[in-house]
JSON list of C-alpha atoms in Angstrom, two decimals:
[
{"chain": "A", "resi": 1172, "resn": "MET", "atom": "CA", "xyz": [-4.28, 6.11, 21.91]},
{"chain": "A", "resi": 1173, "resn": "LEU", "atom": "CA", "xyz": [-5.08, 9.72, 20.97]},
{"chain": "A", "resi": 1174, "resn": "LYS", "atom": "CA", "xyz": [-1.49, 10.23, 19.78]},
{"chain": "A", "resi": 1175, "resn": "THR", "atom": "CA", "xyz": [-1.77, 7.13, 17.56]},
{"chain": "A", "resi": 1176, "resn": "THR", "atom": "CA", "xyz": [-5.07, 8.32, 16.09]},
{"chain": "A", "resi": 1177, "resn": "VAL", "atom": "CA", "xyz": [-3.73, 11.80, 15.39]},
{"chain": "A", "resi": 1178, "resn": "THR", "atom": "CA", "xyz": [-0.57, 10.37, 13.80]},
{"chain": "A", "resi": 1179, "resn": "ALA", "atom": "CA", "xyz": [-2.58, 8.02, 11.57]},
{"chain": "A", "resi": 1180, "resn": "VAL", "atom": "CA", "xyz": [-4.94, 10.80, 10.51]},
{"chain": "A", "resi": 1181, "resn": "VAL", "atom": "CA", "xyz": [-2.07, 13.16, 9.72]},
{"chain": "A", "resi": 1182, "resn": "LEU", "atom": "CA", "xyz": [-0.27, 10.49, 7.67]},
{"chain": "A", "resi": 1183, "resn": "ALA", "atom": "CA", "xyz": [-3.45, 9.58, 5.81]},
{"chain": "A", "resi": 1184, "resn": "GLY", "atom": "CA", "xyz": [-4.20, 13.24, 5.14]},
{"chain": "A", "resi": 1185, "resn": "ALA", "atom": "CA", "xyz": [-0.79, 13.74, 3.63]},
{"chain": "A", "resi": 1186, "resn": "PHE", "atom": "CA", "xyz": [-1.41, 10.88, 1.23]},
{"chain": "A", "resi": 1187, "resn": "ILE", "atom": "CA", "xyz": [-4.98, 11.88, 0.34]},
{"chain": "A", "resi": 1188, "resn": "ALA", "atom": "CA", "xyz": [-4.19, 15.56, -0.20]},
{"chain": "A", "resi": 1189, "resn": "ALA", "atom": "CA", "xyz": [-2.65, 15.10, -3.64]},
{"chain": "A", "resi": 1190, "resn": "PRO", "atom": "CA", "xyz": [-4.86, 14.46, -6.68]},
{"chain": "A", "resi": 1191, "resn": "LEU", "atom": "CA", "xyz": [-5.73, 10.79, -7.11]},
{"chain": "A", "resi": 1192, "resn": "GLN", "atom": "CA", "xyz": [-5.35, 9.37, -10.60]},
{"chain": "A", "resi": 1193, "resn": "ALA", "atom": "CA", "xyz": [-4.20, 5.78, -10.85]},
{"chain": "A", "resi": 1194, "resn": "LYS", "atom": "CA", "xyz": [-3.53, 3.26, -13.54]},
{"chain": "A", "resi": 1195, "resn": "GLU", "atom": "CA", "xyz": [-4.98, -0.14, -12.81]},
{"chain": "A", "resi": 1196, "resn": "GLY", "atom": "CA", "xyz": [-2.55, -2.95, -12.17]},
{"chain": "A", "resi": 1197, "resn": "VAL", "atom": "CA", "xyz": [0.45, -0.79, -11.23]},
{"chain": "A", "resi": 1198, "resn": "ASN", "atom": "CA", "xyz": [2.74, -2.37, -8.66]},
{"chain": "A", "resi": 1199, "resn": "PRO", "atom": "CA", "xyz": [4.97, 0.49, -7.47]},
{"chain": "A", "resi": 1200, "resn": "TRP", "atom": "CA", "xyz": [7.86, -1.80, -6.58]},
{"chain": "A", "resi": 1201, "resn": "GLN", "atom": "CA", "xyz": [7.87, -3.42, -10.03]},
{"chain": "A", "resi": 1202, "resn": "ASP", "atom": "CA", "xyz": [6.55, -0.64, -12.28]},
{"chain": "A", "resi": 1203, "resn": "CYS", "atom": "CA", "xyz": [8.14, 2.49, -10.80]},
{"chain": "A", "resi": 1204, "resn": "GLY", "atom": "CA", "xyz": [11.46, 3.91, -9.75]},
{"chain": "A", "resi": 1205, "resn": "ILE", "atom": "CA", "xyz": [14.98, 3.09, -10.83]},
{"chain": "A", "resi": 1206, "resn": "GLY", "atom": "CA", "xyz": [14.28, -0.64, -10.97]},
{"chain": "A", "resi": 1207, "resn": "ALA", "atom": "CA", "xyz": [11.57, -0.19, -13.61]},
{"chain": "A", "resi": 1208, "resn": "MET", "atom": "CA", "xyz": [13.87, 2.02, -15.67]},
{"chain": "A", "resi": 1209, "resn": "ILE", "atom": "CA", "xyz": [16.69, -0.54, -15.58]},
{"chain": "A", "resi": 1210, "resn": "PHE", "atom": "CA", "xyz": [14.49, -3.65, -15.91]},
{"chain": "A", "resi": 1211, "resn": "PRO", "atom": "CA", "xyz": [11.34, -2.52, -17.77]},
{"chain": "A", "resi": 1212, "resn": "GLU", "atom": "CA", "xyz": [10.48, -6.05, -18.91]},
{"chain": "A", "resi": 1213, "resn": "ASN", "atom": "CA", "xyz": [11.33, -7.89, -15.68]},
{"chain": "A", "resi": 1214, "resn": "GLY", "atom": "CA", "xyz": [9.13, -6.92, -12.71]},
{"chain": "A", "resi": 1215, "resn": "THR", "atom": "CA", "xyz": [10.95, -9.22, -10.30]},
{"chain": "A", "resi": 1216, "resn": "ALA", "atom": "CA", "xyz": [14.34, -7.75, -11.14]},
{"chain": "A", "resi": 1217, "resn": "ALA", "atom": "CA", "xyz": [12.85, -4.24, -10.94]},
{"chain": "A", "resi": 1218, "resn": "ALA", "atom": "CA", "xyz": [11.43, -4.92, -7.48]},
{"chain": "A", "resi": 1219, "resn": "ILE", "atom": "CA", "xyz": [14.70, -6.41, -6.23]},
{"chain": "A", "resi": 1220, "resn": "SER", "atom": "CA", "xyz": [16.63, -3.45, -7.62]},
{"chain": "A", "resi": 1221, "resn": "ASN", "atom": "CA", "xyz": [14.26, -0.95, -5.99]},
{"chain": "A", "resi": 1222, "resn": "ILE", "atom": "CA", "xyz": [14.43, -2.73, -2.63]},
{"chain": "A", "resi": 1223, "resn": "ILE", "atom": "CA", "xyz": [18.24, -2.96, -2.74]},
{"chain": "A", "resi": 1224, "resn": "TRP", "atom": "CA", "xyz": [18.52, 0.71, -3.73]},
{"chain": "A", "resi": 1225, "resn": "ASP", "atom": "CA", "xyz": [16.47, 2.21, -0.88]},
{"chain": "A", "resi": 1226, "resn": "LEU", "atom": "CA", "xyz": [13.99, -0.38, 0.38]},
{"chain": "A", "resi": 1227, "resn": "GLY", "atom": "CA", "xyz": [11.60, 0.69, -2.39]},
{"chain": "A", "resi": 1228, "resn": "THR", "atom": "CA", "xyz": [10.94, 4.15, -0.96]},
{"chain": "A", "resi": 1229, "resn": "THR", "atom": "CA", "xyz": [11.87, 5.97, -4.15]},
{"chain": "A", "resi": 1230, "resn": "ALA", "atom": "CA", "xyz": [9.85, 3.58, -6.27]},
{"chain": "A", "resi": 1231, "resn": "VAL", "atom": "CA", "xyz": [6.64, 4.07, -4.33]},
{"chain": "A", "resi": 1232, "resn": "SER", "atom": "CA", "xyz": [7.00, 7.83, -4.03]},
{"chain": "A", "resi": 1233, "resn": "SER", "atom": "CA", "xyz": [8.44, 8.74, -7.40]},
{"chain": "A", "resi": 1234, "resn": "ASN", "atom": "CA", "xyz": [6.52, 10.64, -10.03]},
{"chain": "A", "resi": 1235, "resn": "ILE", "atom": "CA", "xyz": [9.68, 11.58, -11.92]},
{"chain": "A", "resi": 1236, "resn": "SER", "atom": "CA", "xyz": [11.30, 8.27, -12.74]},
{"chain": "A", "resi": 1237, "resn": "SER", "atom": "CA", "xyz": [8.11, 6.71, -14.11]},
{"chain": "A", "resi": 1238, "resn": "VAL", "atom": "CA", "xyz": [5.98, 9.65, -15.12]},
{"chain": "A", "resi": 1239, "resn": "GLY", "atom": "CA", "xyz": [2.27, 8.95, -14.87]},
{"chain": "A", "resi": 1240, "resn": "SER", "atom": "CA", "xyz": [2.45, 5.38, -13.60]},
{"chain": "A", "resi": 1241, "resn": "CYS", "atom": "CA", "xyz": [3.33, 6.10, -9.98]},
{"chain": "A", "resi": 1242, "resn": "GLU", "atom": "CA", "xyz": [0.44, 8.35, -9.08]},
{"chain": "A", "resi": 1243, "resn": "GLY", "atom": "CA", "xyz": [-2.86, 7.71, -7.41]},
{"chain": "A", "resi": 1244, "resn": "ALA", "atom": "CA", "xyz": [-4.38, 5.62, -4.69]},
{"chain": "A", "resi": 1245, "resn": "GLY", "atom": "CA", "xyz": [-2.31, 2.51, -5.37]},
{"chain": "A", "resi": 1246, "resn": "ALA", "atom": "CA", "xyz": [1.02, 4.30, -5.15]},
{"chain": "A", "resi": 1247, "resn": "LYS", "atom": "CA", "xyz": [-0.07, 6.32, -2.13]},
{"chain": "A", "resi": 1248, "resn": "THR", "atom": "CA", "xyz": [-1.26, 3.14, -0.42]},
{"chain": "A", "resi": 1249, "resn": "ALA", "atom": "CA", "xyz": [2.07, 1.46, -1.18]},
{"chain": "A", "resi": 1250, "resn": "LEU", "atom": "CA", "xyz": [3.97, 4.39, 0.28]},
{"chain": "A", "resi": 1251, "resn": "PHE", "atom": "CA", "xyz": [1.74, 4.41, 3.37]},
{"chain": "A", "resi": 1252, "resn": "ILE", "atom": "CA", "xyz": [2.33, 0.67, 3.84]},
{"chain": "A", "resi": 1253, "resn": "GLN", "atom": "CA", "xyz": [6.08, 1.16, 3.33]},
{"chain": "A", "resi": 1254, "resn": "GLN", "atom": "CA", "xyz": [6.25, 3.83, 6.02]},
{"chain": "A", "resi": 1255, "resn": "THR", "atom": "CA", "xyz": [3.97, 2.18, 8.59]},
{"chain": "A", "resi": 1256, "resn": "PHE", "atom": "CA", "xyz": [4.50, -1.54, 7.97]},
{"chain": "A", "resi": 1257, "resn": "PRO", "atom": "CA", "xyz": [5.30, -2.66, 11.55]},
{"chain": "A", "resi": 1258, "resn": "VAL", "atom": "CA", "xyz": [2.19, -0.97, 12.96]},
{"chain": "A", "resi": 1259, "resn": "LEU", "atom": "CA", "xyz": [-0.02, -2.20, 10.09]},
{"chain": "A", "resi": 1260, "resn": "GLU", "atom": "CA", "xyz": [1.25, -5.73, 10.62]},
{"chain": "A", "resi": 1261, "resn": "GLN", "atom": "CA", "xyz": [0.24, -5.58, 14.28]},
{"chain": "A", "resi": 1262, "resn": "GLU", "atom": "CA", "xyz": [-3.15, -3.97, 13.62]},
{"chain": "A", "resi": 1263, "resn": "ILE", "atom": "CA", "xyz": [-4.04, -6.48, 10.91]},
{"chain": "A", "resi": 1264, "resn": "ALA", "atom": "CA", "xyz": [-3.25, -9.28, 13.35]},
{"chain": "A", "resi": 1265, "resn": "GLU", "atom": "CA", "xyz": [-5.55, -7.58, 15.87]},
{"chain": "A", "resi": 1266, "resn": "GLY", "atom": "CA", "xyz": [-8.26, -6.99, 13.25]},
{"chain": "A", "resi": 1267, "resn": "GLU", "atom": "CA", "xyz": [-8.55, -3.23, 13.73]},
{"chain": "A", "resi": 1268, "resn": "GLY", "atom": "CA", "xyz": [-6.64, -0.03, 14.29]},
{"chain": "A", "resi": 1269, "resn": "ASP", "atom": "CA", "xyz": [-6.12, 3.57, 13.29]},
{"chain": "A", "resi": 1270, "resn": "TYR", "atom": "CA", "xyz": [-3.38, 2.80, 10.77]},
{"chain": "A", "resi": 1271, "resn": "VAL", "atom": "CA", "xyz": [-5.41, 0.08, 9.02]},
{"chain": "A", "resi": 1272, "resn": "THR", "atom": "CA", "xyz": [-8.30, 2.54, 8.80]},
{"chain": "A", "resi": 1273, "resn": "ALA", "atom": "CA", "xyz": [-5.97, 5.23, 7.47]},
{"chain": "A", "resi": 1274, "resn": "MET", "atom": "CA", "xyz": [-4.55, 2.80, 4.88]},
{"chain": "A", "resi": 1275, "resn": "LEU", "atom": "CA", "xyz": [-8.03, 1.98, 3.59]},
{"chain": "A", "resi": 1276, "resn": "ASN", "atom": "CA", "xyz": [-8.93, 5.69, 3.54]},
{"chain": "A", "resi": 1277, "resn": "VAL", "atom": "CA", "xyz": [-5.80, 6.41, 1.50]},
{"chain": "A", "resi": 1278, "resn": "ARG", "atom": "CA", "xyz": [-6.82, 3.63, -0.88]},
{"chain": "A", "resi": 1279, "resn": "GLY", "atom": "CA", "xyz": [-10.26, 5.27, -1.26]},
{"chain": "A", "resi": 1280, "resn": "CYS", "atom": "CA", "xyz": [-12.36, 2.53, 0.31]},
{"chain": "A", "resi": 1281, "resn": "ASP", "atom": "CA", "xyz": [-15.78, 3.34, 1.76]},
{"chain": "A", "resi": 1282, "resn": "ALA", "atom": "CA", "xyz": [-15.67, 3.40, 5.55]},
{"chain": "A", "resi": 1283, "resn": "SER", "atom": "CA", "xyz": [-18.71, 1.12, 5.70]},
{"chain": "A", "resi": 1284, "resn": "SER", "atom": "CA", "xyz": [-16.67, -1.71, 4.17]},
{"chain": "A", "resi": 1285, "resn": "HIS", "atom": "CA", "xyz": [-13.50, -1.35, 6.26]},
{"chain": "A", "resi": 1286, "resn": "GLY", "atom": "CA", "xyz": [-14.39, -4.12, 8.71]},
{"chain": "A", "resi": 1287, "resn": "GLN", "atom": "CA", "xyz": [-15.04, -6.63, 5.96]},
{"chain": "A", "resi": 1288, "resn": "ILE", "atom": "CA", "xyz": [-11.89, -5.65, 4.08]},
{"chain": "A", "resi": 1289, "resn": "VAL", "atom": "CA", "xyz": [-9.73, -5.96, 7.19]},
{"chain": "A", "resi": 1290, "resn": "ASN", "atom": "CA", "xyz": [-11.20, -9.41, 7.87]},
{"chain": "A", "resi": 1291, "resn": "ALA", "atom": "CA", "xyz": [-10.43, -10.50, 4.29]},
{"chain": "A", "resi": 1292, "resn": "ILE", "atom": "CA", "xyz": [-6.87, -9.13, 4.48]},
{"chain": "A", "resi": 1293, "resn": "ARG", "atom": "CA", "xyz": [-6.44, -10.70, 7.91]},
{"chain": "A", "resi": 1294, "resn": "SER", "atom": "CA", "xyz": [-7.55, -14.08, 6.58]},
{"chain": "A", "resi": 1295, "resn": "ASP", "atom": "CA", "xyz": [-4.92, -14.00, 3.82]},
{"chain": "A", "resi": 1296, "resn": "PHE", "atom": "CA", "xyz": [-2.36, -12.60, 6.22]},
{"chain": "A", "resi": 1297, "resn": "ALA", "atom": "CA", "xyz": [-2.95, -15.54, 8.61]},
{"chain": "A", "resi": 1298, "resn": "THR", "atom": "CA", "xyz": [-2.30, -18.15, 5.92]},
{"chain": "A", "resi": 1299, "resn": "LYS", "atom": "CA", "xyz": [0.61, -16.38, 4.22]},
{"chain": "A", "resi": 1300, "resn": "PRO", "atom": "CA", "xyz": [2.06, -13.65, 6.43]},
{"chain": "A", "resi": 1301, "resn": "ALA", "atom": "CA", "xyz": [3.47, -10.64, 4.62]},
{"chain": "A", "resi": 1302, "resn": "GLN", "atom": "CA", "xyz": [7.19, -10.63, 5.27]},
{"chain": "A", "resi": 1303, "resn": "ASP", "atom": "CA", "xyz": [7.64, -7.13, 3.86]},
{"chain": "A", "resi": 1304, "resn": "PRO", "atom": "CA", "xyz": [5.63, -4.08, 2.74]},
{"chain": "A", "resi": 1305, "resn": "GLN", "atom": "CA", "xyz": [5.43, -5.27, -0.87]},
{"chain": "A", "resi": 1306, "resn": "ALA", "atom": "CA", "xyz": [3.82, -8.57, 0.16]},
{"chain": "A", "resi": 1307, "resn": "LEU", "atom": "CA", "xyz": [1.26, -6.74, 2.32]},
{"chain": "A", "resi": 1308, "resn": "TYR", "atom": "CA", "xyz": [0.55, -4.34, -0.55]},
{"chain": "A", "resi": 1309, "resn": "ALA", "atom": "CA", "xyz": [-0.09, -7.33, -2.84]},
{"chain": "A", "resi": 1310, "resn": "ILE", "atom": "CA", "xyz": [-2.59, -8.79, -0.35]},
{"chain": "A", "resi": 1311, "resn": "VAL", "atom": "CA", "xyz": [-4.38, -5.45, 0.10]},
{"chain": "A", "resi": 1312, "resn": "GLU", "atom": "CA", "xyz": [-4.57, -4.76, -3.64]},
{"chain": "A", "resi": 1313, "resn": "SER", "atom": "CA", "xyz": [-5.75, -8.29, -4.36]},
{"chain": "A", "resi": 1314, "resn": "LYS", "atom": "CA", "xyz": [-8.65, -7.90, -1.94]},
{"chain": "A", "resi": 1315, "resn": "VAL", "atom": "CA", "xyz": [-9.68, -4.36, -2.84]},
{"chain": "A", "resi": 1316, "resn": "THR", "atom": "CA", "xyz": [-9.57, -4.94, -6.60]},
{"chain": "A", "resi": 1317, "resn": "THR", "atom": "CA", "xyz": [-11.52, -8.20, -6.52]},
{"chain": "A", "resi": 1318, "resn": "GLN", "atom": "CA", "xyz": [-13.81, -8.71, -3.53]},
{"chain": "A", "resi": 1319, "resn": "PHE", "atom": "CA", "xyz": [-14.22, -5.02, -2.73]},
{"chain": "A", "resi": 1320, "resn": "ALA", "atom": "CA", "xyz": [-13.94, -3.32, -6.13]},
{"chain": "A", "resi": 1321, "resn": "ALA", "atom": "CA", "xyz": [-17.35, -1.70, -5.67]},
{"chain": "A", "resi": 1322, "resn": "THR", "atom": "CA", "xyz": [-16.38, -0.04, -2.40]},
{"chain": "A", "resi": 1323, "resn": "CYS", "atom": "CA", "xyz": [-12.72, 0.67, -3.25]},
{"chain": "A", "resi": 1324, "resn": "PRO", "atom": "CA", "xyz": [-12.83, 2.24, -6.69]},
{"chain": "A", "resi": 1325, "resn": "VAL", "atom": "CA", "xyz": [-9.70, 2.86, -8.69]},
{"chain": "A", "resi": 1326, "resn": "ILE", "atom": "CA", "xyz": [-9.45, 6.61, -8.48]}
]
């Protein structure tokens, strides 16, 4: 358990350490990376291209290919989800965990609202399970930008 906590904290710290400046409504799989450069007007094609290229890793971590649009809490959250998806999937099903907490910290959500946010994500997750990191990211962003906008500001 201690090893899991330390790992989650280290991963979250790596994502939080950089300056946080995000554009609202940016979906890293659709709006960043090689896919967005090739298919700037077709988000679905961009996402498919990014996933085929390298499972979307470059898209969610790139500041070069889409200057200015792939920074901030949203992109860092997407990258965190991409790198820890199997553990996040399990912890969301359980309703708690170090990685879920780290994900919400990376996103900039107040700790006092984490329990409610996890329950809301879990509820969506139960009715339409996220088959991949992008689907989980969409659920998380949907919840934090609507129901929890006051406690998860766009930074």
